[in-house]
XYZ file of C-alpha atoms in Angstrom:
524
model
C 0.000 0.000 0.000
C 1.180 3.476 -0.826
C -1.240 5.065 1.598
C -0.677 8.771 2.186
C 2.245 9.279 -0.138
C 0.813 12.071 -2.255
C 2.566 14.423 0.128
C 5.857 13.167 -1.278
C 7.503 15.061 -4.066
C 6.412 14.588 -7.645
C 9.622 12.861 -8.769
C 9.182 10.095 -6.205
C 5.575 9.521 -7.281
C 6.758 9.156 -10.878
C 9.372 6.611 -9.783
C 6.662 4.634 -7.989
C 4.530 4.563 -11.120
C 7.442 3.304 -13.189
C 8.313 0.707 -10.523
C 4.727 -0.570 -10.494
C 4.835 -0.646 -14.284
C 7.839 -2.937 -14.385
C 6.567 -5.674 -12.061
C 3.161 -6.708 -13.381
C 3.011 -9.481 -15.984
C -0.711 -10.194 -16.553
C -2.068 -8.681 -19.763
C -5.738 -8.175 -18.880
C -6.778 -4.642 -19.890
C -8.471 -2.017 -17.730
C -9.601 1.606 -17.811
C -8.222 4.083 -15.288
C -10.643 6.864 -14.318
C -9.688 10.092 -12.576
C -12.516 11.533 -10.483
C -11.054 14.857 -9.412
C -13.527 16.423 -6.973
C -13.826 19.516 -4.843
C -12.526 18.062 -1.609
C -10.709 14.938 -2.767
C -9.073 13.214 -5.704
C -10.041 9.656 -6.551
C -8.754 7.050 -8.969
C -10.826 4.034 -10.001
C -9.914 1.058 -12.173
C -12.700 -0.587 -14.176
C -12.860 -3.937 -15.945
C -14.789 -4.778 -19.116
C -18.018 -5.420 -17.160
C -17.893 -1.906 -15.720
C -17.000 -3.179 -12.254
C -14.658 -1.310 -9.929
C -11.576 -3.472 -9.451
C -9.937 -1.088 -7.008
C -9.916 2.571 -6.040
C -8.026 5.083 -3.953
C -9.011 8.472 -2.595
C -7.303 11.354 -0.801
C -8.664 14.604 0.537
C -6.621 17.744 -0.015
C -6.629 21.120 1.768
C -9.397 23.664 1.319
C -8.270 27.290 1.553
C -10.609 30.055 2.773
C -8.695 33.379 2.554
C -11.805 35.488 3.283
C -15.482 34.821 3.991
C -17.044 33.476 0.800
C -13.666 32.798 -0.844
C -12.635 29.204 -1.607
C -9.312 28.219 -3.159
C -7.184 25.152 -3.887
C -3.492 24.888 -4.591
C -3.203 23.487 -8.148
C -0.195 21.489 -6.999
C -2.402 19.751 -4.404
C -4.939 18.846 -7.084
C -2.214 17.410 -9.293
C -0.138 15.598 -6.670
C -3.156 14.029 -4.982
C -4.564 12.829 -8.302
C -1.388 11.225 -9.619
C -0.704 9.680 -6.216
C -4.087 7.969 -5.917
C -3.650 6.667 -9.459
C -0.402 5.025 -8.375
C -2.016 3.716 -5.200
C -4.985 2.209 -7.044
C -2.713 0.534 -9.577
C -0.408 -0.826 -6.887
C -3.297 -2.452 -5.028
C -3.732 -5.002 -7.823
C -0.240 -4.747 -9.287
C -1.084 -3.026 -12.561
C 1.330 -1.284 -14.900
C 0.661 1.112 -17.738
C 0.712 -1.662 -20.365
C -2.463 -3.001 -18.730
C -4.351 0.271 -19.214
C -6.450 0.720 -22.324
C -6.999 4.382 -21.554
C -7.529 7.150 -19.015
C -10.803 9.003 -18.551
C -11.050 12.245 -16.590
C -14.055 13.592 -14.699
C -13.497 16.806 -12.802
C -14.944 19.475 -10.588
C -16.258 22.041 -13.032
C -15.961 25.855 -13.206
C -12.942 25.844 -10.876
C -10.457 28.180 -12.517
C -6.700 27.754 -12.897
C -4.458 30.211 -14.733
C -0.829 29.378 -15.361
C 2.201 30.681 -17.234
C 2.614 28.796 -20.514
C 6.396 29.150 -20.393
C 6.991 27.820 -16.882
C 3.839 25.752 -16.381
C 3.443 27.377 -12.963
C 0.071 28.739 -11.769
C 0.040 32.476 -11.186
C -2.611 32.179 -8.468
C -4.420 29.489 -6.519
C -7.314 27.725 -8.224
C -10.505 29.687 -7.556
C -13.105 27.054 -6.711
C -16.598 26.946 -8.174
C -18.031 27.687 -4.706
C -16.121 30.985 -4.466
C -18.282 34.151 -4.227
C -15.656 36.915 -4.539
C -17.033 38.083 -7.893
C -20.672 38.289 -6.761
C -20.770 42.084 -6.886
C -19.277 42.133 -10.363
C -21.916 39.644 -11.494
C -24.605 41.879 -9.997
C -23.180 44.738 -12.066
C -23.365 42.636 -15.239
C -27.047 42.033 -14.552
C -27.674 45.712 -13.923
C -25.958 46.585 -17.206
C -28.375 44.337 -19.081
C -26.108 41.423 -20.074
C -28.347 38.662 -18.682
C -30.312 37.955 -21.853
C -27.269 37.890 -24.125
C -25.301 35.603 -21.832
C -28.233 33.245 -21.271
C -29.027 32.985 -24.987
C -25.424 32.138 -25.852
C -24.392 29.979 -22.902
C -27.610 28.637 -21.378
C -26.335 29.920 -18.017
C -27.456 32.582 -15.575
C -24.992 35.273 -14.551
C -23.371 34.083 -11.346
C -19.985 33.980 -9.622
C -20.268 30.182 -9.849
C -18.920 30.078 -13.402
C -15.366 30.525 -14.665
C -15.505 33.776 -16.632
C -15.692 36.218 -13.725
C -13.006 34.218 -11.887
C -10.617 34.540 -14.841
C -11.301 38.281 -14.982
C -10.605 38.602 -11.254
C -7.212 36.933 -11.648
C -6.313 39.155 -14.605
C -7.352 42.256 -12.661
C -5.821 41.380 -9.302
C -2.624 39.399 -9.896
C 0.307 41.705 -10.587
C 1.242 41.671 -14.278
C -1.342 39.056 -15.198
C -3.281 41.061 -17.771
C -0.144 42.149 -19.597
C 1.049 38.535 -19.744
C -2.345 37.447 -21.034
C -2.312 40.072 -23.768
C 1.099 38.783 -24.869
C -0.304 35.249 -25.084
C 1.759 33.930 -22.181
C -1.078 32.764 -19.919
C -3.260 29.683 -20.126
C -6.641 29.184 -18.497
C -8.067 25.795 -17.764
C -10.704 24.049 -15.775
C -9.288 21.124 -13.815
C -9.493 18.684 -16.735
C -7.295 20.965 -18.836
C -4.789 21.308 -15.996
C -4.559 17.528 -15.541
C -4.095 16.835 -19.262
C -1.452 19.570 -19.468
C 0.423 17.961 -16.576
C -0.010 14.369 -17.829
C 1.434 15.361 -21.205
C 4.139 17.637 -19.695
C 2.640 20.705 -21.347
C 2.250 19.189 -24.801
C -1.557 19.128 -24.975
C -3.877 22.023 -24.130
C -7.466 20.863 -24.430
C -10.886 20.707 -22.806
C -14.123 19.031 -23.817
C -17.482 20.582 -24.713
C -19.081 19.747 -21.350
C -16.447 21.650 -19.367
C -16.291 24.493 -21.881
C -20.032 24.987 -21.522
C -19.541 25.823 -17.828
C -17.171 28.753 -18.324
C -19.748 31.366 -19.470
C -17.477 31.996 -22.447
C -18.671 29.134 -24.681
C -21.568 29.415 -27.111
C -23.561 26.184 -26.794
C -25.327 26.886 -30.092
C -22.183 27.244 -32.215
C -20.009 25.012 -29.964
C -17.165 27.537 -29.962
C -15.675 30.220 -27.750
C -17.714 33.389 -28.267
C -15.942 36.644 -29.177
C -18.705 38.863 -27.770
C -18.528 37.104 -24.412
C -14.734 37.322 -24.392
C -15.069 41.066 -24.991
C -17.597 41.486 -22.167
C -15.265 39.827 -19.668
C -12.041 41.217 -21.124
C -10.431 37.830 -21.698
C -8.052 37.186 -24.626
C -8.960 34.197 -26.800
C -5.318 33.095 -26.635
C -5.893 32.084 -22.998
C -8.416 29.407 -23.940
C -7.796 25.736 -24.739
C -8.892 23.815 -27.811
C -12.402 22.407 -27.390
C -12.771 18.727 -28.297
C -15.343 15.951 -28.002
C -15.894 14.091 -24.741
C -14.730 10.760 -26.131
C -11.638 10.766 -28.319
C -7.899 10.168 -27.990
C -6.480 13.596 -27.127
C -2.909 12.443 -26.545
C -0.949 9.920 -24.497
C 0.772 10.260 -21.157
C 4.334 11.521 -21.089
C 7.089 9.005 -20.341
C 7.652 10.720 -16.975
C 4.621 8.847 -15.668
C 4.491 5.436 -17.305
C 6.911 3.228 -19.212
C 4.196 2.554 -21.783
C 2.210 5.488 -23.117
C -1.447 5.442 -22.059
C -4.086 7.180 -24.216
C -5.974 10.010 -22.530
C -9.296 9.348 -24.207
C -12.241 10.693 -22.223
C -13.065 14.024 -20.574
C -16.314 15.210 -19.037
C -17.353 17.520 -16.254
C -18.218 15.483 -13.204
C -21.983 15.892 -13.430
C -22.161 15.149 -17.140
C -19.935 12.134 -16.546
C -22.339 10.919 -13.857
C -25.309 11.340 -16.220
C -23.490 9.151 -18.736
C -22.377 6.682 -16.084
C -26.004 6.309 -14.983
C -26.859 5.484 -18.586
C -29.317 8.375 -18.722
C -28.683 8.440 -22.454
C -32.307 8.811 -23.551
C -34.206 12.086 -23.603
C -36.177 12.580 -20.382
C -33.952 10.474 -18.088
C -32.826 12.127 -14.839
C -30.066 11.612 -12.281
C -28.992 13.339 -9.085
C -25.414 13.240 -7.805
C -24.773 13.844 -4.113
C -21.263 15.174 -3.712
C -19.932 18.359 -2.152
C -22.772 19.968 -4.045
C -25.868 18.305 -5.423
C -26.585 18.228 -9.139
C -29.742 17.093 -10.868
C -29.502 16.664 -14.657
C -32.241 15.942 -17.178
C -31.249 14.664 -20.625
C -32.968 16.971 -23.158
C -31.644 15.349 -26.331
C -29.884 16.945 -29.295
C -31.084 20.515 -28.783
C -30.476 22.895 -25.877
C -33.547 23.636 -23.766
C -33.564 27.182 -22.395
C -35.193 27.319 -18.979
C -37.741 29.834 -17.720
C -37.167 28.706 -14.121
C -33.469 29.460 -13.763
C -32.302 25.980 -14.670
C -29.076 25.798 -16.640
C -28.855 24.577 -20.215
C -25.562 22.781 -20.646
C -23.757 20.443 -23.004
C -23.959 16.918 -21.598
C -21.416 15.365 -23.979
C -20.337 15.086 -27.571
C -19.467 11.660 -29.011
C -18.598 11.341 -32.703
C -20.851 13.884 -34.438
C -23.673 13.843 -31.883
C -24.000 16.533 -29.211
C -26.363 15.844 -26.312
C -27.648 18.597 -24.032
C -29.000 18.621 -20.492
C -31.047 20.810 -18.209
C -29.286 21.164 -14.872
C -30.108 22.325 -11.400
C -27.015 23.057 -9.328
C -27.140 22.983 -5.530
C -24.018 24.410 -3.946
C -24.029 22.601 -0.609
C -24.944 18.955 -0.083
C -22.113 16.731 1.189
C -20.511 19.948 2.426
C -23.334 20.123 4.979
C -22.286 16.803 6.504
C -18.649 17.914 6.481
C -19.698 21.023 8.407
C -21.496 18.894 11.003
C -18.261 16.908 11.294
C -15.591 19.606 11.137
C -17.427 22.774 12.107
C -19.675 21.546 14.916
C -17.968 18.297 15.904
C -21.290 16.429 15.954
C -19.731 13.387 14.288
C -16.230 12.050 13.827
C -16.742 10.610 10.347
C -19.245 11.557 7.667
C -20.906 8.149 7.614
C -21.961 8.597 11.254
C -24.571 11.176 10.280
C -27.145 8.551 9.296
C -27.015 6.890 12.702
C -27.247 10.230 14.508
C -30.183 11.457 12.415
C -31.958 8.114 12.866
C -32.128 8.642 16.627
C -35.200 10.867 16.157
C -38.446 10.123 14.295
C -38.646 13.586 12.717
C -36.856 16.914 12.632
C -38.554 18.307 15.732
C -39.751 21.249 13.598
C -36.139 22.259 12.926
C -35.269 23.289 9.359
C -31.778 23.810 8.007
C -31.221 25.809 4.809
C -27.546 25.078 4.009
C -26.821 28.065 1.772
C -23.276 28.571 3.063
C -22.130 30.036 -0.264
C -25.398 31.357 -1.643
C -28.246 29.495 -3.328
C -28.079 27.827 -6.697
C -31.046 26.637 -8.712
C -33.861 27.505 -8.802
C -33.284 30.626 -6.652
C -29.831 31.879 -7.718
C -29.414 34.143 -4.738
C -25.724 34.951 -4.353
C -26.385 36.689 -1.034
C -28.352 33.944 0.727
C -26.646 32.399 3.749
C -27.171 29.317 5.879
C -30.152 29.277 8.218
C -31.047 26.986 11.115
C -34.547 27.764 12.366
C -37.120 26.254 14.732
C -34.708 25.504 17.583
C -36.196 25.031 21.060
C -34.804 23.784 24.383
C -35.889 20.316 23.253
C -33.718 20.432 20.126
C -30.725 18.107 20.167
C -27.900 17.107 17.838
C -30.001 14.392 16.202
C -32.723 16.895 15.198
C -30.122 19.142 13.587
C -28.517 16.192 11.803
C -31.899 15.092 10.440
C -32.724 18.661 9.393
C -29.394 18.789 7.575
C -30.216 15.654 5.564
C -33.702 16.984 4.851
C -32.187 20.260 3.649
C -30.246 18.325 1.001
C -33.395 16.479 -0.084
C -35.605 19.578 -0.123
C -33.148 21.461 -2.329
C -33.220 18.586 -4.835
C -37.022 18.579 -4.701
C -37.097 22.295 -5.570
C -34.924 21.657 -8.621
C -37.032 18.729 -9.824
C -40.237 20.754 -9.515
C -38.706 23.574 -11.547
C -37.592 21.150 -14.266
C -41.058 19.654 -14.539
C -42.517 23.144 -14.826
C -39.988 24.058 -17.528
C -40.317 21.013 -19.724
C -43.788 19.660 -19.071
C -42.142 16.289 -18.413
C -43.411 14.323 -15.418
C -40.410 12.781 -13.709
C -41.319 9.289 -12.557
C -37.969 8.035 -11.314
C -34.754 9.523 -10.013
C -31.427 7.727 -10.416
C -28.972 8.667 -7.691
C -25.237 8.402 -7.160
C -22.316 10.018 -5.390
C -20.926 9.584 -1.905
C -24.060 10.522 0.056
C -26.258 8.171 -1.980
C -25.085 5.349 0.296
C -27.007 7.045 3.114
C -30.241 5.032 3.189
C -32.040 7.528 5.409
C -31.256 10.393 3.051
C -32.446 8.375 0.049
C -35.708 7.496 1.821
C -36.238 11.152 2.768
C -35.561 12.083 -0.864
C -38.212 9.647 -2.095
C -40.715 10.855 0.521
C -40.416 14.572 -0.243
C -40.363 14.088 -4.023
C -43.091 11.458 -4.020
C -41.318 9.266 -6.585
C -39.053 6.189 -6.501
C -35.343 6.788 -5.978
C -33.082 4.173 -7.578
C -29.477 3.584 -6.564
C -27.247 1.586 -8.950
C -24.920 -1.233 -7.955
C -21.973 0.877 -9.088
C -22.777 4.228 -7.496
C -19.405 5.795 -8.350
C -20.964 6.828 -11.637
C -18.845 9.952 -12.106
C -15.703 7.860 -12.532
C -17.674 5.229 -14.423
C -18.912 7.801 -16.941
C -15.367 9.036 -17.551
C -14.238 5.417 -17.973
C -17.026 4.749 -20.480
C -15.992 7.837 -22.484
C -12.377 6.660 -22.612
C -13.314 3.049 -23.311
C -15.508 3.965 -26.272
C -12.695 6.030 -27.805
C -10.084 3.271 -27.446
C -12.319 0.367 -28.455
C -12.302 -1.123 -24.955
C -16.090 -1.117 -25.314
C -17.511 -1.425 -28.814
C -20.626 0.720 -28.543
C -23.289 2.161 -26.278
C -25.446 -0.952 -26.429
C -22.638 -2.982 -24.867
C -22.279 -0.459 -22.053
C -26.032 -0.276 -21.344
C -26.013 -3.937 -20.335
C -23.738 -3.125 -17.395
C -26.147 -0.821 -15.525
C -27.979 -2.567 -12.664
C -30.085 -1.283 -9.762
C -28.895 -1.962 -6.221
C -31.863 -0.649 -4.241
C -35.145 1.105 -4.918
C -36.587 3.530 -2.345
C -40.347 4.118 -2.621
C -42.348 6.956 -1.005
C -43.719 5.979 2.415
C -44.566 9.296 4.115
C -48.156 10.423 4.610
C -48.995 13.003 1.915
C -50.359 15.582 4.364
C -47.197 15.377 6.456
C -45.039 15.691 3.357
C -47.015 18.745 2.206
C -46.594 20.421 5.610
C -42.839 19.827 5.557
C -42.590 21.296 2.064
C -44.534 24.394 3.125
C -42.300 25.001 6.145
C -39.212 24.424 4.034
C -40.352 27.112 1.570
C -40.867 29.493 4.491
C -37.332 28.835 5.764
C -35.861 29.413 2.295
C -37.530 32.827 2.066
C -35.947 33.816 5.384
C -32.457 32.783 4.204
C -32.569 34.826 1.002
C -30.482 37.999 0.625
C -29.100 37.607 4.158
C -25.681 39.107 3.418
C -27.364 42.224 1.995
C -29.505 42.741 5.093
C -28.783 45.893 7.054
């Protein structure tokens, strides 16, 4: 086991990868998936049946320079990701010659800018949760840019997306704008950064799903948009080539593996999860429970522009077919449980929250709106803040824990209702995945408040699975989509069991709590 060694220097990690490479003799092929998330990096190895053979995961530091600011060190993202890849491979003795390809799924919108000449970042990665550009985004709305940006990108103006983060770096890092104008700076979401590092700076690329989250990409023309670049003051030279989600972009540099491994799949984490759930038909829906919570509805080959503040986004592009999705983004889901663990000390490990919340039959009339970094869909209130309401002397830790889980479920319910209103589609089933989907109490609460079945797959690490499928299709590891569809199997189905009147009362009180949390940071 190479547990914990991502803190070692990069050269030693490379030596470990080469050492692993030289020892393994079996020639069975696998796909290596990178699942680079907001709080941790994960590597998973899949066989031809889509089963996880082994995996490794490491958390890395979160940096909070000011209230509402969230940063990562790009070096931590990189070193943790390459280290868990080595750890996962070592667990079953694999070398690079046994890998058919690498697929990458990544936290989206998170913004990294680096010097093309040195390969060194000029500032920390500004994370998708970061709110430092909220006032600038308010100004854009006041100046009347909302309609133009929505029509081109399918997005609402918000600090969530990459464009305002890039602008902030150019405006606030000494010499950055001048370097950008000379063509010396590169911007990338995390996928671009990882490919750049894996190829030692040779390949500078992103895929359509990640590009569509920058607020600089026109989802109608599938290209960077000059008008948007002008609005944000960003040179086109800073932007990577945009490619499909499933193709061979390049191979790994010899620094990492003795044998070159094709890098063959890229998708933003939520689009990758939609694909991994095999929601490949129009009208299919999934919800991923990670740091945030993301509900995506496959809308087919044309973008669907929401009237209820949902996001229209590119789901993926394979061969000549581009598939779109309607998305509701919730900023805080698993982060709520982490706060109970790290901020309040209610639990020692995240998986203890289910047992704690199960100690009470209901929430004791306590409601928790976890808008730590503002509200995403369908409210899009950058100035909302977290709210815990209904506390009495009889309230205990278990009530708060249950209210926290309910807050995750209620947010997802709000998004689903908005999607149904937008599209006229009645959602009859929700496929779920992500770390918190293993929480049976949360899944039952989700089914109860939505009033529909919630289905958890046998392989619930669908973000990594989707990236693996993308890479496997490009390299011929899997022949076609029909072969992959046969792999998806349900693990458990949660059906609604709550009395309808009780569910309606909870929904009403939840809506009341949400109204009280709105615009909190603007309150005088």
